[in-house]
Coordinates of N, CA and C in Angstrom, one line a residue:
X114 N 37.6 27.8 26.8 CA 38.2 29.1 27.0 C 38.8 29.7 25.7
X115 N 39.1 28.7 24.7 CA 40.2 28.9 23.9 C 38.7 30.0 23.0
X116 N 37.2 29.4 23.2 CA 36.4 29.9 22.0 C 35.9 31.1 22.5
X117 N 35.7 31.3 23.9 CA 35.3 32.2 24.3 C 36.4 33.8 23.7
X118 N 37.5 33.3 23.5 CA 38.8 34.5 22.9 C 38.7 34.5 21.5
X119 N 38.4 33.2 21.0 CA 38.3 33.2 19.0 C 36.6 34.0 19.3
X120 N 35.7 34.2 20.0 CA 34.4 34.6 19.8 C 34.8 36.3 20.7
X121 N 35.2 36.6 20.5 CA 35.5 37.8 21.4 C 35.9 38.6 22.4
X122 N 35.6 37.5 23.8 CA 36.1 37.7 25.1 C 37.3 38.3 25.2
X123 N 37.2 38.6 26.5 CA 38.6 39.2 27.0 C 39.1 38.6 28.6
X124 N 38.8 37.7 28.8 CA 38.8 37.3 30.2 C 40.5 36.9 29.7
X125 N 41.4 37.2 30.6 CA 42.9 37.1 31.0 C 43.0 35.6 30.8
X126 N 42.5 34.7 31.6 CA 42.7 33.2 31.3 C 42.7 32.9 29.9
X127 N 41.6 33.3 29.4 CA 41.4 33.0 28.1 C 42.4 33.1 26.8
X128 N 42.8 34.6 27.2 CA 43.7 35.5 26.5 C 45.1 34.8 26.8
X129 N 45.5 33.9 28.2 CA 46.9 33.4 28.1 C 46.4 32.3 27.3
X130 N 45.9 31.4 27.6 CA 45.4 30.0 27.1 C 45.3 30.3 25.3
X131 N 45.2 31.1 25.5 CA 44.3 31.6 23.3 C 45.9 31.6 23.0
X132 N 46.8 32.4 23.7 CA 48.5 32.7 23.4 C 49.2 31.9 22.8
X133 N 49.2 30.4 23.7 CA 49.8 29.3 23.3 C 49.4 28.8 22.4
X134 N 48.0 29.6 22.1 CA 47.9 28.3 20.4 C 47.4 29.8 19.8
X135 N 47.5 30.7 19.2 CA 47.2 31.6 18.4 C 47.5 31.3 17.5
X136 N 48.7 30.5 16.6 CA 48.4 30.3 15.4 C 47.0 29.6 15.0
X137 N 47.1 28.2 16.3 CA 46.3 27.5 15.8 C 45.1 28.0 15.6
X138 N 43.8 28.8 16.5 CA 43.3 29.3 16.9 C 42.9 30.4 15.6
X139 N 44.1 31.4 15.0 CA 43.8 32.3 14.0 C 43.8 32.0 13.0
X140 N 44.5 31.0 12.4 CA 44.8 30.6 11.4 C 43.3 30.0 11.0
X141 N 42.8 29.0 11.1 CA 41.6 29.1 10.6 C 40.5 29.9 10.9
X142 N 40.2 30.5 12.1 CA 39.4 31.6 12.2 C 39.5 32.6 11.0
X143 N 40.4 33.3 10.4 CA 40.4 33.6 8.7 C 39.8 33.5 8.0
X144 N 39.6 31.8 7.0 CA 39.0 31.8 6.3 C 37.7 31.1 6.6
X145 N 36.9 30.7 7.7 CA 36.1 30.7 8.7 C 35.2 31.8 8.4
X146 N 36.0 33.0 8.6 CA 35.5 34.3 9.0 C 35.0 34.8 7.8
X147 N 35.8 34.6 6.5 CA 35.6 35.1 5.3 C 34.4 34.3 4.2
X148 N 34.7 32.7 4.7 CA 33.7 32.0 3.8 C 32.3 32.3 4.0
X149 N 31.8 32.1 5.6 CA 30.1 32.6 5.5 C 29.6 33.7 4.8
X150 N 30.7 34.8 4.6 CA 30.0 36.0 4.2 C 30.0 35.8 2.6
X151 N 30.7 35.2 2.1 CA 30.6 34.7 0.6 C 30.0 34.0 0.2
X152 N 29.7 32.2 1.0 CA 29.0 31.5 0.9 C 27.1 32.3 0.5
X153 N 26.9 32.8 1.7 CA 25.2 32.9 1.7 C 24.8 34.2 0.0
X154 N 26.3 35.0 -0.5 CA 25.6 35.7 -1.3 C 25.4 34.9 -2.9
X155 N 26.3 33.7 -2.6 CA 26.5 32.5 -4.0 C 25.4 31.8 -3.7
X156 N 24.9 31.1 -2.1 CA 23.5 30.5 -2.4 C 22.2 30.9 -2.6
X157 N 22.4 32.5 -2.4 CA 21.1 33.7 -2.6 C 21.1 33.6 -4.2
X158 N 22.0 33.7 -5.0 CA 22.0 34.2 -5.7 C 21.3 32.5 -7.0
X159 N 22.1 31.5 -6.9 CA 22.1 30.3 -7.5 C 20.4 29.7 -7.0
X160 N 19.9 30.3 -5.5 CA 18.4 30.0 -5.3 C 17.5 30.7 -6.5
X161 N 17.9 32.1 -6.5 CA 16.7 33.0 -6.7 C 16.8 32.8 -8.6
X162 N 17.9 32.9 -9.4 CA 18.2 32.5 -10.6 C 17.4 31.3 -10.8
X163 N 17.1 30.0 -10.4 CA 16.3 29.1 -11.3 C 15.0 29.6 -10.4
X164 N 14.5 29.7 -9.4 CA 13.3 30.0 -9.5 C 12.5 31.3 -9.7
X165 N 13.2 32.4 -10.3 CA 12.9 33.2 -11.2 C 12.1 32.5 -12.6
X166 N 12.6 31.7 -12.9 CA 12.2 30.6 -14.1 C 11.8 30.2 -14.1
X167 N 11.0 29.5 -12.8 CA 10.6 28.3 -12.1 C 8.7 28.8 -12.6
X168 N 7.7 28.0 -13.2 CA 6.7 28.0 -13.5 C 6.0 26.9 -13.0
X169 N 4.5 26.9 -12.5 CA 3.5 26.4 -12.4 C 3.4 24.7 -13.3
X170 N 3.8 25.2 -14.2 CA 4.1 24.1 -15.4 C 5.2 22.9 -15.2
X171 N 6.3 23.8 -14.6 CA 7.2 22.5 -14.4 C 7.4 22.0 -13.2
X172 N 6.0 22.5 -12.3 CA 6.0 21.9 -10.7 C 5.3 20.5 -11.1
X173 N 5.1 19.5 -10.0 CA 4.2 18.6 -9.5 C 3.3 19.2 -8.1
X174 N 2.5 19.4 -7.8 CA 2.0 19.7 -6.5 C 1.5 18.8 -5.9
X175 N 1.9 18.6 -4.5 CA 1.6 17.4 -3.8 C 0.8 17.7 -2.7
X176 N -1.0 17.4 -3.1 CA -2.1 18.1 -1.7 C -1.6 17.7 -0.4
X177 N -0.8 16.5 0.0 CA -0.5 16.3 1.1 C 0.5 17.6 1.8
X178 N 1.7 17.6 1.0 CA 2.5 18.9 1.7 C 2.0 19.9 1.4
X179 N 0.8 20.0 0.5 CA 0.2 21.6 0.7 C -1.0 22.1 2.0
X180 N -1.2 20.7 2.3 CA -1.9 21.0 3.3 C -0.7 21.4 4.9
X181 N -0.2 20.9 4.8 CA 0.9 21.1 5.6 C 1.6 22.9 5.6
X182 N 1.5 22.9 4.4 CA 2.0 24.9 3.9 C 1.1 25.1 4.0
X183 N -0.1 24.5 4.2 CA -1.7 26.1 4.0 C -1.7 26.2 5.9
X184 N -1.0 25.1 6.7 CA -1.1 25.5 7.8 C -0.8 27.1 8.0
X185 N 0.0 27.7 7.4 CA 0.5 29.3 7.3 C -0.7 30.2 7.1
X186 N -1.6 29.4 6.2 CA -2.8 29.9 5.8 C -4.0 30.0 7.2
X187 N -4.2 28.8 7.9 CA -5.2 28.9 8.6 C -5.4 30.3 10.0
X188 N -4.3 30.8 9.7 CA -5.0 31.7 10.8 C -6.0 32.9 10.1
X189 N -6.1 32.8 9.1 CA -6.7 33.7 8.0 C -7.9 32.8 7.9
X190 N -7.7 31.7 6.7 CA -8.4 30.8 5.8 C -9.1 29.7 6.6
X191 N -10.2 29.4 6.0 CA -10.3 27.9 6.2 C -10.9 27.6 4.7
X192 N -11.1 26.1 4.4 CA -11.2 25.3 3.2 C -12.8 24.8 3.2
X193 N -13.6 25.3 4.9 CA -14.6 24.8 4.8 C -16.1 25.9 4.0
X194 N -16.9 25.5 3.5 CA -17.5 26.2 2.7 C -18.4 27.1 3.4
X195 N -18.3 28.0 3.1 CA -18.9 29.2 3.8 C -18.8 29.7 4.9
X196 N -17.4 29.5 5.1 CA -17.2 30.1 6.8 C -16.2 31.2 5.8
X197 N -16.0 32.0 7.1 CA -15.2 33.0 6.9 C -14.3 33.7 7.8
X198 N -13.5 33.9 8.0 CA -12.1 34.6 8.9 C -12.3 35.9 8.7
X199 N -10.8 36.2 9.3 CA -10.1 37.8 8.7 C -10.2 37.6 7.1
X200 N -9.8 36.2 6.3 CA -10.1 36.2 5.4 C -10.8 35.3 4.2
X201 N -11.8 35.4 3.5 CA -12.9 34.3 3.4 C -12.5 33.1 2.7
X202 N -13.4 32.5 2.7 CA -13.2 31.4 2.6 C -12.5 30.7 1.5
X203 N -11.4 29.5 1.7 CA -10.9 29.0 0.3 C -11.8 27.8 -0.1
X204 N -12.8 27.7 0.0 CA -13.6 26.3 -0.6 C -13.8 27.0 -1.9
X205 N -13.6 25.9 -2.9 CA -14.0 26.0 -3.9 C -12.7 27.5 -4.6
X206 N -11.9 27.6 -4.6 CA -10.9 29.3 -5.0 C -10.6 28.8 -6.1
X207 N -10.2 28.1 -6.5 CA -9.6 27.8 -7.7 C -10.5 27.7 -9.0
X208 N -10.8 28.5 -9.9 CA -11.6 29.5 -10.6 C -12.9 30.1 -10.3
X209 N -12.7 30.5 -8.9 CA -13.6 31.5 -8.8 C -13.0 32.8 -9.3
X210 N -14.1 34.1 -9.3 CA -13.7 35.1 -9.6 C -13.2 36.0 -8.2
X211 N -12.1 36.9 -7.9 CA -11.3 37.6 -7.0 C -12.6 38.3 -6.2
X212 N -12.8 38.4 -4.9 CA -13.5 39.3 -4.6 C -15.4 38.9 -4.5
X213 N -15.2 38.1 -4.9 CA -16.7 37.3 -5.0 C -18.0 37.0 -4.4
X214 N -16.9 36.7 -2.4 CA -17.8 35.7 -2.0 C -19.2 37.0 -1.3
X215 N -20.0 36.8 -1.7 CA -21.3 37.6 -0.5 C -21.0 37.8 0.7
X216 N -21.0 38.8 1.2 CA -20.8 39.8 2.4 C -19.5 39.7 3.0
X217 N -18.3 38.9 1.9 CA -17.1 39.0 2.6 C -16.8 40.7 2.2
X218 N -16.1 41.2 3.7 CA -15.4 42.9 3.0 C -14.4 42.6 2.6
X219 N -14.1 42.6 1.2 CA -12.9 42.8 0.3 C -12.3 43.8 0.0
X220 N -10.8 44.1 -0.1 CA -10.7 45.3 -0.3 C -11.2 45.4 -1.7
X221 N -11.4 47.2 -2.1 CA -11.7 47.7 -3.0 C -10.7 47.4 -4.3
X222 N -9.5 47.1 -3.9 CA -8.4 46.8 -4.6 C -8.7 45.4 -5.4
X223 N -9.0 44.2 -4.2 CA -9.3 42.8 -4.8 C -10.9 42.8 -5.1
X224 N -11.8 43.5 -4.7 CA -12.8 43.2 -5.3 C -12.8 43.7 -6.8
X225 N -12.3 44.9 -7.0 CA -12.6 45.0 -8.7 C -10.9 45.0 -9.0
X226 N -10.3 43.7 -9.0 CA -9.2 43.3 -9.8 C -9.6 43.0 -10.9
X227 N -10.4 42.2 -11.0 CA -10.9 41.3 -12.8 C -9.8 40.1 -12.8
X228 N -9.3 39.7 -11.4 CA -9.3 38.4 -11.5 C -9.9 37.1 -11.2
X229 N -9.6 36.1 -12.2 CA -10.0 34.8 -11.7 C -8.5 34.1 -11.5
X230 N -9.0 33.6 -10.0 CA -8.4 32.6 -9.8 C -8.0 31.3 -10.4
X231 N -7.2 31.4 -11.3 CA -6.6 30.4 -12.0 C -5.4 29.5 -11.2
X232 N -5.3 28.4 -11.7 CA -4.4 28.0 -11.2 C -2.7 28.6 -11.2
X233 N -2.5 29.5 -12.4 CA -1.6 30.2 -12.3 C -1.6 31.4 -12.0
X234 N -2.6 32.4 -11.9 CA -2.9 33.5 -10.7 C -2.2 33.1 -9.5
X235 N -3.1 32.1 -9.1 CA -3.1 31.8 -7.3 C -1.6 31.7 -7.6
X236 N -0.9 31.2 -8.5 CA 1.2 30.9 -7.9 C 1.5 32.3 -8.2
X237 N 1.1 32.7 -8.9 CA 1.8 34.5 -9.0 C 1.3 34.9 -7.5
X238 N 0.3 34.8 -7.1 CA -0.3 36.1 -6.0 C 0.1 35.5 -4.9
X239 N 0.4 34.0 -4.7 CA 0.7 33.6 -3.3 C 2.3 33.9 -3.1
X240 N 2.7 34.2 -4.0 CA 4.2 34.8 -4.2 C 4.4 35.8 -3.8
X241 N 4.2 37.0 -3.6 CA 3.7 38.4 -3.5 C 2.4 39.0 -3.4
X242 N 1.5 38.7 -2.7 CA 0.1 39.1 -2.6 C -0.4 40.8 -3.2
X243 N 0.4 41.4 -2.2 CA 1.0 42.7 -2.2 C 1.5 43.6 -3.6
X244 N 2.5 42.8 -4.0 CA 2.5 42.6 -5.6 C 1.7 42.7 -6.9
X245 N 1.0 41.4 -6.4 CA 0.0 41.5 -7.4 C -1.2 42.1 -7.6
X246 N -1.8 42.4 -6.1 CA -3.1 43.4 -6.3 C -2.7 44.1 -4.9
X247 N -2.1 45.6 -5.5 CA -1.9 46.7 -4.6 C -3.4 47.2 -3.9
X248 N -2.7 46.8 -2.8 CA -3.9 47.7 -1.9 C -4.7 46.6 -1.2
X249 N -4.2 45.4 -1.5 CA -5.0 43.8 -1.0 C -5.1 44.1 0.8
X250 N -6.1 43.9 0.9 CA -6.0 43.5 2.3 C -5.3 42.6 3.3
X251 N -4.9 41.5 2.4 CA -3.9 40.5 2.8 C -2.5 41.0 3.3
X252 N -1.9 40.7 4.5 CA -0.9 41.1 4.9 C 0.3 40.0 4.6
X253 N 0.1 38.8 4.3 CA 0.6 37.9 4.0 C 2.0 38.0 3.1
X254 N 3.1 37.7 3.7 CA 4.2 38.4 2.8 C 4.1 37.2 1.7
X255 N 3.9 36.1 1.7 CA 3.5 35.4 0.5 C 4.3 34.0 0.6
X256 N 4.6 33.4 0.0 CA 5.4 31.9 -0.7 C 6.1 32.2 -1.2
X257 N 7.6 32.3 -1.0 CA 8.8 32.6 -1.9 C 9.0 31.1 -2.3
X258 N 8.8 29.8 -2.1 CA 8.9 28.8 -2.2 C 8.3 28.3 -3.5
X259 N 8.5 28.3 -4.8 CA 7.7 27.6 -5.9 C 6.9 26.2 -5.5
X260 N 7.6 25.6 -5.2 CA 7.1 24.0 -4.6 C 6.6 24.4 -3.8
X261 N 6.3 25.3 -2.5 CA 5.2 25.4 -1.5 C 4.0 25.4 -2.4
X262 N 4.3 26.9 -3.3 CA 2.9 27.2 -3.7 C 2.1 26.6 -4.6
X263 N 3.1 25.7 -5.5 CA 2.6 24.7 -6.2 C 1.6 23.6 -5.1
X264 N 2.2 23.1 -4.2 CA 1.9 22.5 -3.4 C 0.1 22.8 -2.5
X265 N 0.1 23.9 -2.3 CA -1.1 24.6 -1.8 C -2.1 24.7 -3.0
X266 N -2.2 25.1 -3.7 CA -2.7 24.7 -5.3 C -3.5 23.9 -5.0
X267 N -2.2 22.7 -5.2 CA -3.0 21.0 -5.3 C -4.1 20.6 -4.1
X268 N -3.0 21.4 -3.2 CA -4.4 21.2 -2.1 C -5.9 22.1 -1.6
X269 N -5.5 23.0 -2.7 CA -6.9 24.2 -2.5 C -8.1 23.4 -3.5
X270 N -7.2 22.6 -4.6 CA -8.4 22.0 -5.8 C -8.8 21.1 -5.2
X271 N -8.3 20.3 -3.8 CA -8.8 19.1 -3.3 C -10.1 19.6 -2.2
X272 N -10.7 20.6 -2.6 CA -11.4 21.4 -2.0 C -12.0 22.5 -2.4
X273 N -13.2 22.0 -3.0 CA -14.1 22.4 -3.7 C -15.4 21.3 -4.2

């Protein structure tokens, strides 16, 4: 009862029962109240600061948990060679050129990007797809996760 009145109720029982202990009850509800909304802008902020920084270079990528994050991928992708989805195939992606594969429809955007698929492309673009080649067909809001995308990497070269 007592939480149903600290969470905003109004039921009368509640409201006598909350009475007898209202210090107790308010008193920490306070700074309760005040910490989450400070907390999440200190760990936004302490996240996004090192992996701003965060490079391809100072990852490890591990094919095992990248196969595990490309599951995000498969309703699109598959890794098998020559098949094709909504979008074509990842066998072999890691230095091919953007836009490539025969009779896949690319957008006009990624087909004449003039990129290759480098290993450090793919972590820039799986970051922001959208970002990096305006007009992509890819709806994919991307990998905010450095270590995912590192991770997916390792597992796209295991595949080819």
């Amino acid at each position: 009862m007592a939480m149903l009145a600290a969470c905003g109720g109004s039921d009368k029982a509640a409201d006598a029962t909350t009475a007898t202990t209202t210090a107790e009850v308010t008193t920490p509800a306070i700074p309760e109240a005040t910490a989450p909304a400070a907390a999440p802008a200190a760990d936004t902020a302490a996240t996004a600061t090192p992996a701003a920084g965060v490079t391809l270079a100072s990852l490890t990528g591990d094919p095992v948990k990248g196969e595990k994050v490309f599951g995000q991928c498969r309703t699109c992708h598959v890794v098998e060679k020559g098949v094709n989805r909504v979008g074509p195939s990842l066998w072999g992606v890691v230095g091919r050129q953007a836009g490539s594969i025969e009779g896949f429809k690319y957008s006009p955007a990624n087909k004449n990007s003039g990129l290759t698929w480098t290993d450090e492309q793919l972590f820039t673009y799986l970051e922001a797809p959208q970002q990096v080649i305006k007009g992509t067909y890819m709806a994919f809001a991307g990998l905010k996760n450095p270590q995912d995308r590192a991770d997916v990497i390792a597992y796209l070269k295991t595949k080819a």
